[in-house]
PDB file of C-alpha atoms and ligand atoms in Angstrom:
ATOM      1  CA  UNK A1306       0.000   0.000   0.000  1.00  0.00           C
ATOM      2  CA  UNK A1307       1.337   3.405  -1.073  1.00  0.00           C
ATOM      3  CA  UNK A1308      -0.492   6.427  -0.258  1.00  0.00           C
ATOM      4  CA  UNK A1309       0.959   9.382  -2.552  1.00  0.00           C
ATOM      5  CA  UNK A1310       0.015  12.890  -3.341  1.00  0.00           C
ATOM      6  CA  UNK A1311      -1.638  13.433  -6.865  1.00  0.00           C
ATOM      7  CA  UNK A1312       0.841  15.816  -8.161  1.00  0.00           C
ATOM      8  CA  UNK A1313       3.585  13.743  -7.048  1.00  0.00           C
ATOM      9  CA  UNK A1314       1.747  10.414  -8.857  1.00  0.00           C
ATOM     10  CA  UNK A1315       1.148  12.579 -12.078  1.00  0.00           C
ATOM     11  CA  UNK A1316       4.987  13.604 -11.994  1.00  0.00           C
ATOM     12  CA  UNK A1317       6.061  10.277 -11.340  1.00  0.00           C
ATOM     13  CA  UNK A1318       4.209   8.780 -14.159  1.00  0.00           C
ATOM     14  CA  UNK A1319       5.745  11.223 -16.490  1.00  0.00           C
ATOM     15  CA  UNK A1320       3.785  13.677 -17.246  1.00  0.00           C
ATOM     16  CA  UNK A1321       6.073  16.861 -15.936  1.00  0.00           C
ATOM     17  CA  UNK A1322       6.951  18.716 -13.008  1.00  0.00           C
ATOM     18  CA  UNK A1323       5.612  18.445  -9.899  1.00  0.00           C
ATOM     19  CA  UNK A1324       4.643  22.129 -10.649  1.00  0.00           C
ATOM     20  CA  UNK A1325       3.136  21.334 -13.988  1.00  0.00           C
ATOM     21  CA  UNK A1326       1.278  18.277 -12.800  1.00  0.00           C
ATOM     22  CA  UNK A1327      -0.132  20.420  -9.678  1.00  0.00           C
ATOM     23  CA  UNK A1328      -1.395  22.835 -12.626  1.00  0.00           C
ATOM     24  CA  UNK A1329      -2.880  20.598 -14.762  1.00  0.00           C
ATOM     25  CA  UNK A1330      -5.158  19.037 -11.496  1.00  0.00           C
ATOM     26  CA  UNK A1331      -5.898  21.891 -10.475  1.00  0.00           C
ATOM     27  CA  UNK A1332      -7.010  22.783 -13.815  1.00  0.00           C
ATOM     28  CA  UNK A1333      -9.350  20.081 -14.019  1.00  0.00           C
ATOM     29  CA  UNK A1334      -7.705  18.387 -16.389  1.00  0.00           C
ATOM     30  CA  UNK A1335      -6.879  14.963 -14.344  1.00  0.00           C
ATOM     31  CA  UNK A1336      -8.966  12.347 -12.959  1.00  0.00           C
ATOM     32  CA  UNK A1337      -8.632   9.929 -10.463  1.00  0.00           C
ATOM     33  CA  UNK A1338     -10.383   7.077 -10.386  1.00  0.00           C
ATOM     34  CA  UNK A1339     -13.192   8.250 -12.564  1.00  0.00           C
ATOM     35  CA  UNK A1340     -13.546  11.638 -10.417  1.00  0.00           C
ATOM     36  CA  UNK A1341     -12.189  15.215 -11.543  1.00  0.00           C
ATOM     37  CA  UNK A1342     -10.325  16.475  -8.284  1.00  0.00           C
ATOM     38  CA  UNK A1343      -8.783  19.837  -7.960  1.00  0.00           C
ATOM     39  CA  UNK A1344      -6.453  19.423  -4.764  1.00  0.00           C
ATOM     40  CA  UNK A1345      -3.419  18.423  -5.668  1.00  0.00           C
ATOM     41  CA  UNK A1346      -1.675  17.954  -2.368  1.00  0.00           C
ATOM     42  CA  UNK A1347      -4.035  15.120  -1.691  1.00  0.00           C
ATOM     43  CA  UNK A1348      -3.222  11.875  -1.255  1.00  0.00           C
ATOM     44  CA  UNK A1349      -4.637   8.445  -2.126  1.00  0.00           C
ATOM     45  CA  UNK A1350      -3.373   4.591  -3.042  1.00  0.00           C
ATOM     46  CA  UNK A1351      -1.290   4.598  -6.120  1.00  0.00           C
ATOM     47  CA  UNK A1352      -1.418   0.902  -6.565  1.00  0.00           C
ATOM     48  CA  UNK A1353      -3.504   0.023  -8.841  1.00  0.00           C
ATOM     49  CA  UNK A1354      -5.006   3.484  -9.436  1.00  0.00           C
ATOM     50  CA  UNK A1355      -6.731   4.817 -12.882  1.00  0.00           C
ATOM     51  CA  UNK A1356      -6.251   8.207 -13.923  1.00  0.00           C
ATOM     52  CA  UNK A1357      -7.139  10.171 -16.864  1.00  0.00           C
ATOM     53  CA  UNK A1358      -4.876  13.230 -18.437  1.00  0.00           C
ATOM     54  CA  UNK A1359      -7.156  15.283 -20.920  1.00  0.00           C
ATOM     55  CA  UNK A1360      -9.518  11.893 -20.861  1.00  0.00           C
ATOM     56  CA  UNK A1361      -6.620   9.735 -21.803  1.00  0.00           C
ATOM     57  CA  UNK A1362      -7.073   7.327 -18.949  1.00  0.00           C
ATOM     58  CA  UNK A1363      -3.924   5.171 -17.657  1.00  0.00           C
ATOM     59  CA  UNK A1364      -3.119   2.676 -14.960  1.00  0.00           C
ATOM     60  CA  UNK A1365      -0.307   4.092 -12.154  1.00  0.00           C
ATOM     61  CA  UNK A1366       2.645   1.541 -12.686  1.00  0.00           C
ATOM     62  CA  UNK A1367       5.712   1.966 -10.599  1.00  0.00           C
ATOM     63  CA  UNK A1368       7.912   0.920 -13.271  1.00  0.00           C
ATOM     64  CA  UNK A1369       6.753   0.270 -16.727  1.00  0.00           C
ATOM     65  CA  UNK A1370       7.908  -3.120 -18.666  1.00  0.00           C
ATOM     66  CA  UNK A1371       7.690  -2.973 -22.272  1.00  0.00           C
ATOM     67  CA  UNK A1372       8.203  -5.321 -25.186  1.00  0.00           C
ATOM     68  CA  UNK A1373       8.250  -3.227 -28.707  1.00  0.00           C
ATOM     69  CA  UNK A1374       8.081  -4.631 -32.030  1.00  0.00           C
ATOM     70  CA  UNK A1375      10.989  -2.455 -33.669  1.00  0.00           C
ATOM     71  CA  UNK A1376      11.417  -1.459 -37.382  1.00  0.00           C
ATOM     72  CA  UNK A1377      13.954  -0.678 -38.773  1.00  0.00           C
ATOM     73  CA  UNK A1378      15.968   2.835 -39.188  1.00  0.00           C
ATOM     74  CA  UNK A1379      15.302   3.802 -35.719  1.00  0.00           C
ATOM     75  CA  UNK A1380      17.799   3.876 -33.358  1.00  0.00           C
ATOM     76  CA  UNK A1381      18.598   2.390 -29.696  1.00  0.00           C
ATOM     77  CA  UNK A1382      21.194   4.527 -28.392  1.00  0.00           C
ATOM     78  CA  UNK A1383      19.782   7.609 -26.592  1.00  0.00           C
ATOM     79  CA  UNK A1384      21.174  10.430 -28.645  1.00  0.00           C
ATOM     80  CA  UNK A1385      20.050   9.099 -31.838  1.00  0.00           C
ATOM     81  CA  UNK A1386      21.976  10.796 -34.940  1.00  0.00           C
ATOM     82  CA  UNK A1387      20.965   9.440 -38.314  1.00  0.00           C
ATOM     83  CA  UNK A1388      17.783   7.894 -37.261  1.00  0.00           C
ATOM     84  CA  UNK A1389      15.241   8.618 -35.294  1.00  0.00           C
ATOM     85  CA  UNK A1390      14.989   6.725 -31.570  1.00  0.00           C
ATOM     86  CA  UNK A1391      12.949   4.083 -30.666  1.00  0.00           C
ATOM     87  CA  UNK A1392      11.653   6.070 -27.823  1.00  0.00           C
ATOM     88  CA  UNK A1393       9.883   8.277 -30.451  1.00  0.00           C
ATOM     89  CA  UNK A1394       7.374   5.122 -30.533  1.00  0.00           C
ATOM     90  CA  UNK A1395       6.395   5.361 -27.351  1.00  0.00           C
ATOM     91  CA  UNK A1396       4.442   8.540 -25.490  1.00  0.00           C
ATOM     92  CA  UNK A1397       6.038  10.632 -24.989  1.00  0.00           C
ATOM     93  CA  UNK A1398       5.923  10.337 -20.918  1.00  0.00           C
ATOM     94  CA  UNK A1399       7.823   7.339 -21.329  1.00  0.00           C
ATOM     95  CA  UNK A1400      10.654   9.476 -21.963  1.00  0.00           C
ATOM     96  CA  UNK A1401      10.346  12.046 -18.880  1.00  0.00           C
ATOM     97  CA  UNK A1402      10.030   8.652 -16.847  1.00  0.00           C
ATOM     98  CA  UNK A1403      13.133   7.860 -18.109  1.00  0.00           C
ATOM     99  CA  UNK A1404      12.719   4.445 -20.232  1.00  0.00           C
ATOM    100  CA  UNK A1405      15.693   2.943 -21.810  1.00  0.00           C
ATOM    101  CA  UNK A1406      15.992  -0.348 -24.549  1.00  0.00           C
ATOM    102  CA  UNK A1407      17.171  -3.289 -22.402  1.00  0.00           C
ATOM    103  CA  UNK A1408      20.734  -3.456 -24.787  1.00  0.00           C
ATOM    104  CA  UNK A1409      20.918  -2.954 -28.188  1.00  0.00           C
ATOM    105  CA  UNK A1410      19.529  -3.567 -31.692  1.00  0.00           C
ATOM    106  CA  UNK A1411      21.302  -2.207 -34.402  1.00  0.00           C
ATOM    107  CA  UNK A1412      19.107   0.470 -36.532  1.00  0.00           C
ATOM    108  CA  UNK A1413      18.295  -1.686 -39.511  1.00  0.00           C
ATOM    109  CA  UNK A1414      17.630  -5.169 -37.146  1.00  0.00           C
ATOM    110  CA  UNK A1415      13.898  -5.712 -36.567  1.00  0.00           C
ATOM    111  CA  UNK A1416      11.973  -7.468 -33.898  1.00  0.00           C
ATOM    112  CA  UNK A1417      11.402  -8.128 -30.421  1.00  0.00           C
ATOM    113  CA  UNK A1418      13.016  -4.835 -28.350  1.00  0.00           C
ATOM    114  CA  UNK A1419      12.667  -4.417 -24.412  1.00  0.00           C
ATOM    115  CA  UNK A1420      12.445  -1.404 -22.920  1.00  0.00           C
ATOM    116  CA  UNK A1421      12.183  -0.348 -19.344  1.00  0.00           C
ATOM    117  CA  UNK A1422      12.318   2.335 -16.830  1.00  0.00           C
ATOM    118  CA  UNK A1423      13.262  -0.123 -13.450  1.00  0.00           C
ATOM    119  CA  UNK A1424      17.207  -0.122 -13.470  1.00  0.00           C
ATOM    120  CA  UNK A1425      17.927  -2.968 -11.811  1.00  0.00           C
ATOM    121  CA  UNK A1426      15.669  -5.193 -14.390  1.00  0.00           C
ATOM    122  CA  UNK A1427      17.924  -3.161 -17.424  1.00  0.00           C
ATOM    123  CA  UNK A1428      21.263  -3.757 -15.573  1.00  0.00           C
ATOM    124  CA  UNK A1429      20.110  -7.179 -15.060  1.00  0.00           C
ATOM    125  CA  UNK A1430      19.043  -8.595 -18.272  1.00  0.00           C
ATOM    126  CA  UNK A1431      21.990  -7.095 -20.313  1.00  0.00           C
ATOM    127  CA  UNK A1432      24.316  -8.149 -17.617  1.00  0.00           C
ATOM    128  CA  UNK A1433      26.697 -10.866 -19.332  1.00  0.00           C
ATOM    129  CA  UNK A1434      25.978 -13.542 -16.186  1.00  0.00           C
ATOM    130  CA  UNK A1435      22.600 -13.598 -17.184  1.00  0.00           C
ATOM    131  CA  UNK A1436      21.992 -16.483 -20.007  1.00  0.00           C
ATOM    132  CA  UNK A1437      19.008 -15.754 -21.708  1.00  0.00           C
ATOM    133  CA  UNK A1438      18.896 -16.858 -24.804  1.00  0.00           C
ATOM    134  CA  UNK A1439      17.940 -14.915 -27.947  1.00  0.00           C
ATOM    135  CA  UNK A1440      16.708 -15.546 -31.236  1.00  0.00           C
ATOM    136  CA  UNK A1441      17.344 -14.094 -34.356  1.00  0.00           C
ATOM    137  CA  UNK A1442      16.261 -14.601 -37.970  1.00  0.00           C
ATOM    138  CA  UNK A1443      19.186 -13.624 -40.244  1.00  0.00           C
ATOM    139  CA  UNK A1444      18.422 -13.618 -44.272  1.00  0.00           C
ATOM    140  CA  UNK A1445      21.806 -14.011 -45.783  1.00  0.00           C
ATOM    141  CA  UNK A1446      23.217 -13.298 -49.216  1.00  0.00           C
ATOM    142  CA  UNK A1447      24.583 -16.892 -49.986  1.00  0.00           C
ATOM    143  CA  UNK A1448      22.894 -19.706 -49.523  1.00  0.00           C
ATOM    144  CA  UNK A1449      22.316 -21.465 -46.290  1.00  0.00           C
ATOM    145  CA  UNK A1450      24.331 -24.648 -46.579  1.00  0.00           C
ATOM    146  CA  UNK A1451      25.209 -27.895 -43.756  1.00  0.00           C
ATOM    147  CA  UNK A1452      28.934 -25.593 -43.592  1.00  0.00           C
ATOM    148  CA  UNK A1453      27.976 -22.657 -42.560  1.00  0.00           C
ATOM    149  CA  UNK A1454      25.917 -23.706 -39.879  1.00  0.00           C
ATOM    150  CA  UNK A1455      28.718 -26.238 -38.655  1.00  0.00           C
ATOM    151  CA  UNK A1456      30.747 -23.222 -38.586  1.00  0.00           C
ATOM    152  CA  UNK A1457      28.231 -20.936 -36.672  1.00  0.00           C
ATOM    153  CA  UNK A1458      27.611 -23.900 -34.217  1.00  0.00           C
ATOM    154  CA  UNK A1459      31.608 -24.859 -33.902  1.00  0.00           C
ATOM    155  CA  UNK A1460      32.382 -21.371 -32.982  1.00  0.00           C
ATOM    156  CA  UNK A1461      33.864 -18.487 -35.319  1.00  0.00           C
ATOM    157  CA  UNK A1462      37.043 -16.015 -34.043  1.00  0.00           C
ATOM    158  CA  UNK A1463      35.578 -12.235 -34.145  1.00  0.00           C
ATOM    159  CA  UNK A1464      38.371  -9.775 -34.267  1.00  0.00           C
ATOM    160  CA  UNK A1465      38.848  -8.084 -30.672  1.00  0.00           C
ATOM    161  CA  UNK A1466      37.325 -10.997 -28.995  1.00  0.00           C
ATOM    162  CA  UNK A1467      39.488 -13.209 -26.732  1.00  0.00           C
ATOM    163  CA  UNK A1468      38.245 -16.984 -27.955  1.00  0.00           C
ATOM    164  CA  UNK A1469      35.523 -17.847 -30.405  1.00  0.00           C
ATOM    165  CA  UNK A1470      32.113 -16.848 -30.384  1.00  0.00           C
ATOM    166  CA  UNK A1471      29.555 -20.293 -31.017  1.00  0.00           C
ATOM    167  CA  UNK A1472      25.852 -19.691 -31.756  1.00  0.00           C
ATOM    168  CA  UNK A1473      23.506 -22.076 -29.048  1.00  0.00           C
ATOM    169  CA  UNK A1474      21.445 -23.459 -31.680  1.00  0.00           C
ATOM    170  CA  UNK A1475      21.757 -22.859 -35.058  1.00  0.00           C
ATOM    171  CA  UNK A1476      19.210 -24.259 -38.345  1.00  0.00           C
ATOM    172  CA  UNK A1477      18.677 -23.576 -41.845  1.00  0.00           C
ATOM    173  CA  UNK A1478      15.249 -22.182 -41.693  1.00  0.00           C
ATOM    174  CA  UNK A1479      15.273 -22.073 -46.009  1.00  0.00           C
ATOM    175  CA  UNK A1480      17.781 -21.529 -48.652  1.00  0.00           C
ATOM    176  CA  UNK A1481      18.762 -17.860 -47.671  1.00  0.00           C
ATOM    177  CA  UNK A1482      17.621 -17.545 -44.140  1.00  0.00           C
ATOM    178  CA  UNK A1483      18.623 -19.127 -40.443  1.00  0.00           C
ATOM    179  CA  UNK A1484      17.881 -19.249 -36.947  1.00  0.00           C
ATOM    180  CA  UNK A1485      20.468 -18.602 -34.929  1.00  0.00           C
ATOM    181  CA  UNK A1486      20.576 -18.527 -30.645  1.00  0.00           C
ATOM    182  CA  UNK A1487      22.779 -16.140 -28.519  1.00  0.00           C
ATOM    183  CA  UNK A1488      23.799 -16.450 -25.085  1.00  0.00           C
ATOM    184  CA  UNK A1489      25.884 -12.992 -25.604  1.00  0.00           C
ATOM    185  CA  UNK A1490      25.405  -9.608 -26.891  1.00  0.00           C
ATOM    186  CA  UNK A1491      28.403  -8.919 -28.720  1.00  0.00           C
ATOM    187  CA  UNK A1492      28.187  -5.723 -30.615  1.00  0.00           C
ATOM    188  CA  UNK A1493      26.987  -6.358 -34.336  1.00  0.00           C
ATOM    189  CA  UNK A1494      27.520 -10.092 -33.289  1.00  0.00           C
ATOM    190  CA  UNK A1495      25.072 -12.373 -36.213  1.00  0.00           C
ATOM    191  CA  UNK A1496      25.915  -9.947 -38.208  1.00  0.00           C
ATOM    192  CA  UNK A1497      30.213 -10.434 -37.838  1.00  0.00           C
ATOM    193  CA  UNK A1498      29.845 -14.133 -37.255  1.00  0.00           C
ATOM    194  CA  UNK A1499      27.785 -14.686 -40.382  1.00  0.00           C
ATOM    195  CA  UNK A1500      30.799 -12.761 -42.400  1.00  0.00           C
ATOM    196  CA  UNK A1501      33.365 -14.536 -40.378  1.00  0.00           C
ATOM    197  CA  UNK A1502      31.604 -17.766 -41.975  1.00  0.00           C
ATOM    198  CA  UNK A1503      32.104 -16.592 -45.196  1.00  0.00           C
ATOM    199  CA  UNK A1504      28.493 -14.979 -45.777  1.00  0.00           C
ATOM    200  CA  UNK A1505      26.842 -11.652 -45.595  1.00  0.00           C
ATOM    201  CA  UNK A1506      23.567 -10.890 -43.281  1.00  0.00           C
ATOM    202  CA  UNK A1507      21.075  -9.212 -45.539  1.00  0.00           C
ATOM    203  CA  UNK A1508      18.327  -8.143 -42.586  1.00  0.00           C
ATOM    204  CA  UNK A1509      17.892  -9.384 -39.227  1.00  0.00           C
ATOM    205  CA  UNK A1510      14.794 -10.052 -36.939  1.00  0.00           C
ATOM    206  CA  UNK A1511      14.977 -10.854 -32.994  1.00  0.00           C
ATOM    207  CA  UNK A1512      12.154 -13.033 -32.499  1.00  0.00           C
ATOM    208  CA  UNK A1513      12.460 -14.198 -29.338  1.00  0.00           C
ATOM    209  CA  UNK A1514      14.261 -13.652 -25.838  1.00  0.00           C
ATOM    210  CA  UNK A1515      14.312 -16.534 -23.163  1.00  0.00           C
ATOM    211  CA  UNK A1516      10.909 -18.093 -23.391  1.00  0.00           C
ATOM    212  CA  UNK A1517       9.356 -14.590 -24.712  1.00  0.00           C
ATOM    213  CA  UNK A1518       8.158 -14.863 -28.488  1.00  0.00           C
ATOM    214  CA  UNK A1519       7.287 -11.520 -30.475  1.00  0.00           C
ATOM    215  CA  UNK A1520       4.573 -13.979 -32.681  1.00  0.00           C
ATOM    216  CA  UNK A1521       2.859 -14.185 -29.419  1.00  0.00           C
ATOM    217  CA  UNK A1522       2.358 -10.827 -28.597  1.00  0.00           C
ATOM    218  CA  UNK A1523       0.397  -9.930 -31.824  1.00  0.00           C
ATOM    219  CA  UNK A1524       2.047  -6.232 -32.661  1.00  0.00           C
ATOM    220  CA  UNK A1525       2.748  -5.084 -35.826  1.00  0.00           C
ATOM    221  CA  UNK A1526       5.694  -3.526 -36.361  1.00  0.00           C
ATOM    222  CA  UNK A1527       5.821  -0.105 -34.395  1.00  0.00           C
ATOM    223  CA  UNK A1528       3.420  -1.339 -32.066  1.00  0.00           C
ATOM    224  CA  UNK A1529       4.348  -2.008 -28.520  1.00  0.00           C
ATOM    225  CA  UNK A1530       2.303  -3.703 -25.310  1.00  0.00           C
ATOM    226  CA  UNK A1531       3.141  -3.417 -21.158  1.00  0.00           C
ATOM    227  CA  UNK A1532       4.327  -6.883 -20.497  1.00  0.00           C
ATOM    228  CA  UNK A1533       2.665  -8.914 -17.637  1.00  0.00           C
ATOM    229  CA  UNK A1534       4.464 -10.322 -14.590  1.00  0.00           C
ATOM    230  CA  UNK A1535       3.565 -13.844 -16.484  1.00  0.00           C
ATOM    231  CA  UNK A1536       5.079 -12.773 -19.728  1.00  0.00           C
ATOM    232  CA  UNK A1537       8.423 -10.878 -17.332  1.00  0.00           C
ATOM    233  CA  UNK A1538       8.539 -14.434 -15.904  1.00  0.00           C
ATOM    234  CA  UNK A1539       9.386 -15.989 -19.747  1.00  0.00           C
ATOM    235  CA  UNK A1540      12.596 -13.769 -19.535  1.00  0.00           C
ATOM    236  CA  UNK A1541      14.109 -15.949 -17.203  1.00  0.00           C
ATOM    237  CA  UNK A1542      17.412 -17.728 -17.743  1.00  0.00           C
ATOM    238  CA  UNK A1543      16.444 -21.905 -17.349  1.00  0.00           C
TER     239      UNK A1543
HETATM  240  N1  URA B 932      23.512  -9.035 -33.794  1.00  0.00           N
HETATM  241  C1  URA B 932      23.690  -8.085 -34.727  1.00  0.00           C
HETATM  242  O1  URA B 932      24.565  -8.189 -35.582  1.00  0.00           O
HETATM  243  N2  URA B 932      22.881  -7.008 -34.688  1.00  0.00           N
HETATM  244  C2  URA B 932      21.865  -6.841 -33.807  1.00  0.00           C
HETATM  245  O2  URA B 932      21.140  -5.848 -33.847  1.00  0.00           O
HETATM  246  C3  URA B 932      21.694  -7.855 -32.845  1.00  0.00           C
HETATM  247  C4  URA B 932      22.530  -8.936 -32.853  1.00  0.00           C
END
């Protein structure tokens, strides 16, 4: 139980100051619960609460857990520079509540994208202990042959990597595409294994990450859904 203060709910939810927020109750603007009220300073049970900002309602969440299905040419990295960011999906309240991509998808790979404001959860799902794997669809430029994903599942040497770097699973999925598992996160890592096997990775989709599937969640791409303490549960390392 969590008795807060409604301009100090508003704020935390993202949608401005504490000043701003206190404004826009007191405008009439926000209600709680189904009712308009004016007082900011007054305080009520955030869990589970339903608001409504200019009749947009919302549910309070402490921290917001979000799978995103992500197209390509946006970015991940926060100060996007030749593409826009991912966080441009999202309302924009995500932002001021200060939700991050859990790691990185380079700005032409596709698929299944995690994004979060709760920094232990970030820290530990892109943390390098933590064995989740993930899937990928790669479409290459050669053909998919027996060799290649020998290679993939023998283990190829990246350049600036210690030892070599072995895909989980690895199968031919048809003559120019594969599925390929991760345990790590190596920067552009299908994409420099695939060309240290002697092919070239056309496009690349993440389809899945531990037991989470992006097929599952029904989004198109550009669409993204809260995810469920049952669905947070798939992300779990065996
Ligand atoms: N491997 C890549 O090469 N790129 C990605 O975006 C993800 C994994």
């Amino acid at each position: 139980m969590s008795k807060l203060t409604l301009d100090r709910i508003l704020q935390s939810q993202g949608f401005g100051t504490r000043k701003w927020c206190a404004e826009l109750i007191a405008d009439g603007e926000v209600a709680f619960n189904g009712k308009v009220v004016r007082d900011s300073r007054a305080a009520i049970e955030a869990d589970g609460l339903e608001f409504a900002v200019y009749g947009e309602v919302w549910t309070y969440r402490e921290h917001v857990y979000i799978a995103l299905n992500k197209p390509a040419n946006f970015e991940c990295s926060r100060k996007a520079s030749h593409h826009p960011g991912v966080l441009t999906l999202l309302p924009e309240q995500f932002t001021r509540r200060d939700v991050q991509p859990v790691g990185r998808l380079d700005h032409d790979t596709t698929g299944l994208l995690l994004m979060s404001d709760d920094g232990p959860f970030i820290h530990k799902q892109s943390s390098p202990k933590h064995h989740v794997p993930k899937v990928y669809v790669a479409t290459t430029q050669e053909p998919v042959t027996p060799e290649l994903v020998a290679k993939l599942l023998a283990g190829v040497k990246l350049h600036d990597e210690p030892g070599s770097l072995a895909a989980v699973t690895c199968r031919r999925v048809d003559t120019h595409r594969l599925e390929i598992v991760l345990e790590q996160g190596k920067y552009h890592q299908v994409k420099r294994m695939l060309a240290a096997a002697d092919n070239h990775c056309v496009a690349l989709r993440r389809s899945q990450i531990g037991m989470l599937k992006l097929d599952e969640l029904g989004l198109a791409e550009g669409e993204w859904c809260y995810l469920d303490a049952a669905q947070l549960a798939l992300l779990k390392p065996d």
